[in-house]
Amino acid sequence: MDKFLQEQILRMSGVNTRKCMKCGKCSGTCPAYDEMEYHPHQFVAMVESGDIDALMQSNSIWTCLSCFACVERCPRSVEPANLIEAVRLAVIRQQNANHLKAQEIPENLEEKLPQQAIVSAFRKYSK
Amino acid sequence: MQKIGVFICHCGTNIAATVDVEAVTEAIKNEPGVVYAANYQYMCSENGQALIKNAIAEYGLTGVVVCSCSPRMHEATFRKAAQEAGLNPYMVEIANIREHCSWIHKDKVEATEKAIILARAAIAKVHLNAPLISGQSDVTKRALVIGGGIAGIQTALDIAEAGFEVDIVEKSPTIGGKMAQLDKTFPTLDCAACILTPKMVDAKSNDKITLYTYSEVESVKGFVGNFEVSIRKKARYVNTDLCTGCGECTTKCPSRKAKSEFNMGLMNRGAIYIPFAQAIPNVATIDPQYCIHMKTGKCGLCEKVCSAHAIDFKQQDEIVEQKYGAIVMATGFNLINLDQFDEFGYSKYPDVVTSLEFERLMNAAGPTEGTLLRPSNHEHPHTLVFVQCVGSRDTSGCGKPYCSKICCMYTAKHAMLVRDKYPDTEVYVFYIDVRTPGKNFDEFYRRAVEQYGVHYIKGMVGKVTDKDGKLIVQGSDLLENKQLKIEADMVVLAAAVEPDPSARSVASMLTASIDTNDFMTEAHAKLRPVESPTAGIFLSGMAQGPKDIPETVSQASACAAKVIGLLAKDHLVNNPCVAQSNELRCNGCSNCEKVCPYGAISYIEKEVNDHGVREVRRIAQVNEAVCQGCGACTVTCPSGAMDLKGFSTNQIMAEVDAICR
């Protein structure tokens, strides 16, 4: 139980985990479910119980597609993807290193990549 | 100067824990006019009331202030106690130091200060109180029930049983409501029609009950005991006295585009139709939107085949005016629209159906005559997935925040019936929680699992897609921590219930309050659950909140008991806090007459003596038997001539002054 980290995640994400009624619709709808060690509903439950370290060390924060299907379909407006993003940010801030630097983008670009995906990736992998 | 006694209630710890009752007693005992002040643990108890009665006798009190809970709770109690001690009941005022003070404050110092201020305001008002005498009004011994589903039918039958006349107004062509559409009913699995249709027949044959089907309430005037209602009987274009219900016209009608409401749009009906074989009344109705004759002037086949000569294309709507003593809201429910839930593919895939549609697909009188077939290809389904809480317990804005209460049980029923009838099927139920409180309810659900092998999965469906003619149901299994993809033939959505859309407009006609979900509000959630806060309006069935058939029938009978209690009275004691007009101030503008919702104000020519000048003036006069004391006229009157007894402008200003002191 890491109170400090928990509060940080909750503040960054703006999520109120107590609103969750544990229906599992987020994980039912998640297209990246099989790629994730911890699933969207588990992020909500684990942040609620303060089990943040496990989430930060998990690959799940990188395999989440940030498609926001879970946010869209949650019947209680809990917004699990915002929590996952907050955990990701906590990792990036802690390591004091971006996973993606602006100058690296041109060499990683594929012609067919939609611009939206570039913006989204930059948001996802950097401060 | 009044001699006022002030009584401060602890309400156990409800008030005393937040308000220093001793300090309040000390603070107000030297207020002008206060000759006695005391506090007691429970003022509403017999001992508490005795305290008031004794003080009235001992100190010759002319006014009483009780600092306690809301006047809605115990004003009547304390007024009665004062009356028993010989004081006019309208010399009692309540200072609400519970709901308005102790329950909403945390700081004891602040709450105590506020309680003292509220007590002072009430004392200031009592100084200006005058004894009021209640008048009486008659009771029309006839009840109106709005809605002819099981709730309305049961309420009407019980009222009629007690010997009173009852009218049922039902907007569709037949009574029976949603229950008539159901296949079997939980937890005993008897068929809905078998237990409902005899009641429908009883309602028709009872000489105390008049049915107005295909009719709607147009307007409501009046007040408890004396409602005046106009009912619009919509034109059926069929003479109901002549129609024998033979159904010849319905089979011959060439227009087949209208969706059958009774079969949830799963099959079409003629433009002239009888909703179902056991409809009451068993007469045909022409739907002018689809009738070829009404649209083009051609056809008229029904008129030709009708041997009873019952078809009347020139029929007009008819308005019936009737007086009632009591009105029952039994307007029922619908399933919500699923447009907001694209992920389940309801509008995209014909094999994704709502629970009510599923009832029709399982029903012997339904479109498939009781054989369960996939709507898309009429083949036998092998895998069925039921999804619970579709739009229920949803605070995202797409659905409803409440639990619809009936879905857990009817889903268990559906699952069980499918497995019973078709043992070669696999049935899955996605649930968030299984809620089955009720007699024999949990046993019923467990039977679905243990005896019928229904697969209950703790989790929710995220999306439904299609692949090679199958539905792919993707959902989570939280207990196994897995994401499932089930290849299904049919998906049944337990959509949330919501009040019928007519509830809102009918409630506003009745000036009865509704909650944020359009369910009718009770006078008291626990102690007066079948009455509206508006006197003379009663609540029956789903109009008040989600409930199943056993609960609806119980509530419908409870509602009838309350109606009978009202209709059994010959007179009602009126509220004496009515408007009065000061004839010297009245300028004859008629504004009050225009705003009065009860028609209680009329204008007369009267000779008045204005400071020695005698002249005939046009002035407002209030009919005290009709006035309900709403106060609309007092705020409208430009010359300050209208005032409300018991709530006069002077009294209210005195309260405000006391608060601002």
Short mmCIF file of N, CA and C in Angstrom, two decimals, chain B residues 536-638:
data_model
loop_
_atom_site.label_atom_id
_atom_site.label_comp_id
_atom_site.label_asym_id
_atom_site.label_seq_id
_atom_site.Cartn_x
_atom_site.Cartn_y
_atom_site.Cartn_z
N GLY B 536 -55.38 13.19 -2.32
CA GLY B 536 -56.35 12.58 -3.23
C GLY B 536 -55.73 11.85 -4.40
N ILE B 537 -54.39 11.89 -4.52
CA ILE B 537 -53.70 11.19 -5.61
C ILE B 537 -52.97 9.98 -5.00
N PHE B 538 -53.18 8.81 -5.57
CA PHE B 538 -52.62 7.59 -5.02
C PHE B 538 -51.77 6.88 -6.08
N LEU B 539 -50.84 6.02 -5.61
CA LEU B 539 -49.85 5.44 -6.51
C LEU B 539 -49.95 3.93 -6.53
N SER B 540 -49.93 3.37 -7.73
CA SER B 540 -50.06 1.93 -7.86
C SER B 540 -49.10 1.43 -8.93
N GLY B 541 -48.31 0.44 -8.58
CA GLY B 541 -47.48 -0.25 -9.57
C GLY B 541 -46.20 0.48 -9.94
N MET B 542 -45.69 0.17 -11.13
CA MET B 542 -44.39 0.66 -11.60
C MET B 542 -44.31 2.17 -11.69
N ALA B 543 -45.45 2.86 -11.74
CA ALA B 543 -45.41 4.33 -11.82
C ALA B 543 -44.64 4.90 -10.64
N GLN B 544 -44.65 4.17 -9.52
CA GLN B 544 -43.98 4.65 -8.31
C GLN B 544 -42.52 4.21 -8.24
N GLY B 545 -42.18 3.10 -8.90
CA GLY B 545 -40.81 2.61 -8.89
C GLY B 545 -40.79 1.18 -9.39
N PRO B 546 -39.59 0.66 -9.76
CA PRO B 546 -39.53 -0.69 -10.30
C PRO B 546 -40.08 -1.72 -9.31
N LYS B 547 -40.94 -2.59 -9.80
CA LYS B 547 -41.40 -3.69 -8.95
C LYS B 547 -41.96 -4.82 -9.80
N ASP B 548 -41.92 -6.04 -9.25
CA ASP B 548 -42.40 -7.20 -9.99
C ASP B 548 -43.90 -7.38 -9.78
N ILE B 549 -44.45 -8.45 -10.34
CA ILE B 549 -45.92 -8.62 -10.28
C ILE B 549 -46.42 -8.83 -8.84
N PRO B 550 -45.82 -9.75 -8.05
CA PRO B 550 -46.34 -9.92 -6.68
C PRO B 550 -46.36 -8.60 -5.91
N GLU B 551 -45.29 -7.83 -6.07
CA GLU B 551 -45.18 -6.57 -5.34
C GLU B 551 -46.19 -5.54 -5.87
N THR B 552 -46.35 -5.53 -7.19
CA THR B 552 -47.30 -4.61 -7.81
C THR B 552 -48.72 -4.88 -7.31
N VAL B 553 -49.07 -6.17 -7.27
CA VAL B 553 -50.43 -6.52 -6.84
C VAL B 553 -50.63 -6.13 -5.37
N SER B 554 -49.64 -6.39 -4.52
CA SER B 554 -49.75 -5.99 -3.11
C SER B 554 -49.94 -4.50 -2.99
N GLN B 555 -49.11 -3.76 -3.75
CA GLN B 555 -49.17 -2.31 -3.66
C GLN B 555 -50.49 -1.80 -4.21
N ALA B 556 -50.99 -2.45 -5.27
CA ALA B 556 -52.25 -2.04 -5.88
C ALA B 556 -53.40 -2.18 -4.88
N SER B 557 -53.36 -3.26 -4.10
CA SER B 557 -54.41 -3.45 -3.09
C SER B 557 -54.25 -2.45 -1.95
N ALA B 558 -53.01 -2.19 -1.57
CA ALA B 558 -52.76 -1.19 -0.52
C ALA B 558 -53.30 0.17 -0.96
N CYS B 559 -53.06 0.48 -2.22
CA CYS B 559 -53.51 1.74 -2.80
C CYS B 559 -55.04 1.80 -2.75
N ALA B 560 -55.68 0.67 -3.11
CA ALA B 560 -57.14 0.61 -3.08
C ALA B 560 -57.66 0.86 -1.67
N ALA B 561 -56.98 0.28 -0.67
CA ALA B 561 -57.41 0.47 0.72
C ALA B 561 -57.41 1.94 1.09
N LYS B 562 -56.37 2.66 0.64
CA LYS B 562 -56.27 4.09 0.93
C LYS B 562 -57.39 4.86 0.21
N VAL B 563 -57.69 4.46 -1.03
CA VAL B 563 -58.75 5.13 -1.79
C VAL B 563 -60.10 4.88 -1.10
N ILE B 564 -60.32 3.63 -0.70
CA ILE B 564 -61.58 3.28 -0.04
C ILE B 564 -61.74 4.09 1.25
N GLY B 565 -60.62 4.23 2.00
CA GLY B 565 -60.64 5.01 3.23
C GLY B 565 -61.08 6.45 2.98
N LEU B 566 -60.69 6.98 1.83
CA LEU B 566 -61.08 8.36 1.49
C LEU B 566 -62.54 8.41 1.04
N LEU B 567 -62.91 7.47 0.14
CA LEU B 567 -64.27 7.51 -0.42
C LEU B 567 -65.33 7.17 0.63
N ALA B 568 -64.93 6.45 1.68
CA ALA B 568 -65.89 6.07 2.71
C ALA B 568 -66.32 7.27 3.55
N LYS B 569 -65.55 8.36 3.47
CA LYS B 569 -65.89 9.55 4.25
C LYS B 569 -66.97 10.34 3.52
N ASP B 570 -67.91 10.93 4.29
CA ASP B 570 -68.94 11.77 3.68
C ASP B 570 -68.43 13.19 3.50
N HIS B 571 -67.57 13.62 4.43
CA HIS B 571 -67.05 14.97 4.35
C HIS B 571 -65.56 14.96 4.60
N LEU B 572 -64.88 15.92 4.03
CA LEU B 572 -63.46 16.10 4.34
C LEU B 572 -63.32 17.43 5.05
N VAL B 573 -62.44 17.45 6.06
CA VAL B 573 -62.17 18.70 6.75
C VAL B 573 -61.22 19.51 5.88
N ASN B 574 -61.60 20.71 5.58
CA ASN B 574 -60.75 21.54 4.72
C ASN B 574 -59.61 22.16 5.49
N ASN B 575 -58.61 22.52 4.76
CA ASN B 575 -57.51 23.29 5.32
C ASN B 575 -58.01 24.73 5.49
N PRO B 576 -58.02 25.27 6.72
CA PRO B 576 -58.55 26.62 6.89
C PRO B 576 -57.56 27.70 6.46
N CYS B 577 -56.35 27.32 6.12
CA CYS B 577 -55.36 28.31 5.67
C CYS B 577 -55.65 28.65 4.21
N VAL B 578 -56.71 29.41 4.01
CA VAL B 578 -57.13 29.76 2.65
C VAL B 578 -56.96 31.25 2.43
N ALA B 579 -57.14 31.65 1.17
CA ALA B 579 -56.96 33.06 0.83
C ALA B 579 -58.16 33.88 1.29
N GLN B 580 -57.91 35.15 1.60
CA GLN B 580 -59.03 36.05 1.83
C GLN B 580 -58.69 37.40 1.21
N SER B 581 -59.75 38.06 0.74
CA SER B 581 -59.54 39.31 0.03
C SER B 581 -59.98 40.48 0.92
N ASN B 582 -59.12 41.48 0.98
CA ASN B 582 -59.47 42.70 1.71
C ASN B 582 -60.22 43.60 0.73
N GLU B 583 -61.54 43.74 0.96
CA GLU B 583 -62.36 44.39 -0.08
C GLU B 583 -62.05 45.88 -0.23
N LEU B 584 -61.47 46.48 0.78
CA LEU B 584 -61.14 47.91 0.65
C LEU B 584 -59.89 48.11 -0.21
N ARG B 585 -59.02 47.09 -0.22
CA ARG B 585 -57.79 47.23 -1.01
C ARG B 585 -57.94 46.71 -2.44
N CYS B 586 -58.89 45.82 -2.65
CA CYS B 586 -59.04 45.18 -3.97
C CYS B 586 -59.34 46.22 -5.04
N ASN B 587 -58.58 46.17 -6.15
CA ASN B 587 -58.83 47.15 -7.22
C ASN B 587 -59.60 46.54 -8.39
N GLY B 588 -60.04 45.27 -8.23
CA GLY B 588 -60.90 44.65 -9.25
C GLY B 588 -60.19 44.26 -10.53
N CYS B 589 -58.87 44.00 -10.46
CA CYS B 589 -58.11 43.76 -11.70
C CYS B 589 -58.30 42.37 -12.29
N SER B 590 -58.80 41.41 -11.51
CA SER B 590 -59.04 40.03 -11.97
C SER B 590 -57.80 39.16 -12.11
N ASN B 591 -56.62 39.69 -11.77
CA ASN B 591 -55.40 38.88 -11.90
C ASN B 591 -55.48 37.61 -11.05
N CYS B 592 -56.01 37.73 -9.83
CA CYS B 592 -56.08 36.57 -8.94
C CYS B 592 -56.98 35.49 -9.53
N GLU B 593 -58.09 35.93 -10.13
CA GLU B 593 -59.04 34.99 -10.72
C GLU B 593 -58.36 34.19 -11.83
N LYS B 594 -57.49 34.90 -12.59
CA LYS B 594 -56.82 34.24 -13.72
C LYS B 594 -55.78 33.21 -13.26
N VAL B 595 -55.06 33.50 -12.17
CA VAL B 595 -54.00 32.57 -11.77
C VAL B 595 -54.51 31.42 -10.90
N CYS B 596 -55.70 31.55 -10.33
CA CYS B 596 -56.17 30.51 -9.40
C CYS B 596 -56.35 29.18 -10.12
N PRO B 597 -55.54 28.12 -9.73
CA PRO B 597 -55.65 26.85 -10.43
C PRO B 597 -56.91 26.06 -10.06
N TYR B 598 -57.64 26.52 -9.03
CA TYR B 598 -58.79 25.75 -8.55
C TYR B 598 -60.12 26.42 -8.88
N GLY B 599 -60.10 27.58 -9.53
CA GLY B 599 -61.33 28.29 -9.84
C GLY B 599 -62.05 28.72 -8.57
N ALA B 600 -61.29 29.10 -7.55
CA ALA B 600 -61.91 29.42 -6.25
C ALA B 600 -62.26 30.90 -6.13
N ILE B 601 -61.79 31.72 -7.08
CA ILE B 601 -62.01 33.16 -6.95
C ILE B 601 -63.02 33.64 -7.99
N SER B 602 -63.99 34.42 -7.52
CA SER B 602 -64.93 35.04 -8.46
C SER B 602 -65.05 36.51 -8.08
N TYR B 603 -65.60 37.30 -8.98
CA TYR B 603 -65.75 38.74 -8.71
C TYR B 603 -67.22 39.08 -8.52
N ILE B 604 -67.49 39.93 -7.55
CA ILE B 604 -68.86 40.37 -7.32
C ILE B 604 -68.91 41.91 -7.26
N GLU B 605 -70.08 42.45 -7.53
CA GLU B 605 -70.30 43.88 -7.34
C GLU B 605 -70.81 44.05 -5.92
N LYS B 606 -70.13 44.86 -5.14
CA LYS B 606 -70.55 44.98 -3.75
C LYS B 606 -70.38 46.42 -3.27
N GLU B 607 -71.32 46.85 -2.44
CA GLU B 607 -71.21 48.20 -1.88
C GLU B 607 -70.23 48.16 -0.71
N VAL B 608 -69.23 49.02 -0.77
CA VAL B 608 -68.26 49.05 0.33
C VAL B 608 -68.25 50.45 0.96
N ASN B 609 -67.80 50.49 2.19
CA ASN B 609 -67.72 51.76 2.91
C ASN B 609 -66.24 52.09 3.10
N ASP B 610 -65.70 52.90 2.17
CA ASP B 610 -64.28 53.22 2.22
C ASP B 610 -64.11 54.55 2.95
N HIS B 611 -63.80 54.49 4.24
CA HIS B 611 -63.62 55.68 5.07
C HIS B 611 -64.77 56.67 4.90
N GLY B 612 -65.97 56.16 5.02
CA GLY B 612 -67.14 57.03 4.96
C GLY B 612 -67.73 57.19 3.58
N VAL B 613 -66.94 56.79 2.55
CA VAL B 613 -67.48 56.92 1.18
C VAL B 613 -68.14 55.60 0.80
N ARG B 614 -69.41 55.63 0.53
CA ARG B 614 -70.12 54.41 0.15
C ARG B 614 -70.17 54.33 -1.37
N GLU B 615 -69.67 53.21 -1.91
CA GLU B 615 -69.77 53.05 -3.37
C GLU B 615 -69.78 51.56 -3.74
N VAL B 616 -70.32 51.27 -4.91
CA VAL B 616 -70.35 49.88 -5.38
C VAL B 616 -69.07 49.60 -6.15
N ARG B 617 -68.37 48.56 -5.72
CA ARG B 617 -67.11 48.22 -6.40
C ARG B 617 -67.12 46.76 -6.84
N ARG B 618 -66.26 46.47 -7.83
CA ARG B 618 -66.07 45.08 -8.28
C ARG B 618 -64.92 44.50 -7.47
N ILE B 619 -65.23 43.51 -6.63
CA ILE B 619 -64.18 42.98 -5.76
C ILE B 619 -64.10 41.45 -5.80
N ALA B 620 -62.92 40.95 -5.45
CA ALA B 620 -62.69 39.49 -5.49
C ALA B 620 -63.30 38.83 -4.27
N GLN B 621 -63.85 37.62 -4.51
CA GLN B 621 -64.39 36.85 -3.40
C GLN B 621 -63.86 35.43 -3.49
N VAL B 622 -63.41 34.88 -2.34
CA VAL B 622 -62.80 33.55 -2.34
C VAL B 622 -63.83 32.53 -1.86
N ASN B 623 -63.98 31.45 -2.61
CA ASN B 623 -64.81 30.33 -2.16
C ASN B 623 -63.92 29.44 -1.29
N GLU B 624 -64.13 29.51 0.01
CA GLU B 624 -63.21 28.85 0.95
C GLU B 624 -63.25 27.33 0.84
N ALA B 625 -64.36 26.80 0.35
CA ALA B 625 -64.45 25.34 0.23
C ALA B 625 -63.59 24.83 -0.93
N VAL B 626 -63.35 25.71 -1.88
CA VAL B 626 -62.60 25.30 -3.08
C VAL B 626 -61.12 25.69 -2.97
N CYS B 627 -60.84 26.81 -2.29
CA CYS B 627 -59.46 27.30 -2.17
C CYS B 627 -58.58 26.27 -1.46
N GLN B 628 -57.39 26.01 -2.03
CA GLN B 628 -56.47 25.05 -1.44
C GLN B 628 -55.29 25.74 -0.74
N GLY B 629 -55.33 27.06 -0.69
CA GLY B 629 -54.29 27.78 0.03
C GLY B 629 -52.93 27.74 -0.62
N CYS B 630 -52.89 27.68 -1.96
CA CYS B 630 -51.58 27.58 -2.63
C CYS B 630 -50.84 28.91 -2.60
N GLY B 631 -51.57 30.02 -2.52
CA GLY B 631 -50.93 31.33 -2.39
C GLY B 631 -50.62 32.01 -3.71
N ALA B 632 -51.01 31.40 -4.83
CA ALA B 632 -50.72 32.02 -6.14
C ALA B 632 -51.34 33.41 -6.22
N CYS B 633 -52.55 33.57 -5.70
CA CYS B 633 -53.25 34.86 -5.79
C CYS B 633 -52.55 35.93 -4.95
N THR B 634 -52.01 35.53 -3.80
CA THR B 634 -51.43 36.53 -2.90
C THR B 634 -50.19 37.18 -3.52
N VAL B 635 -49.43 36.40 -4.27
CA VAL B 635 -48.24 36.99 -4.89
C VAL B 635 -48.57 37.71 -6.19
N THR B 636 -49.75 37.41 -6.74
CA THR B 636 -50.16 38.06 -7.99
C THR B 636 -50.81 39.42 -7.73
N CYS B 637 -51.53 39.53 -6.64
CA CYS B 637 -52.33 40.72 -6.34
C CYS B 637 -51.45 41.98 -6.29
N PRO B 638 -51.71 42.95 -7.18
CA PRO B 638 -50.84 44.14 -7.21
C PRO B 638 -51.14 45.13 -6.08
#
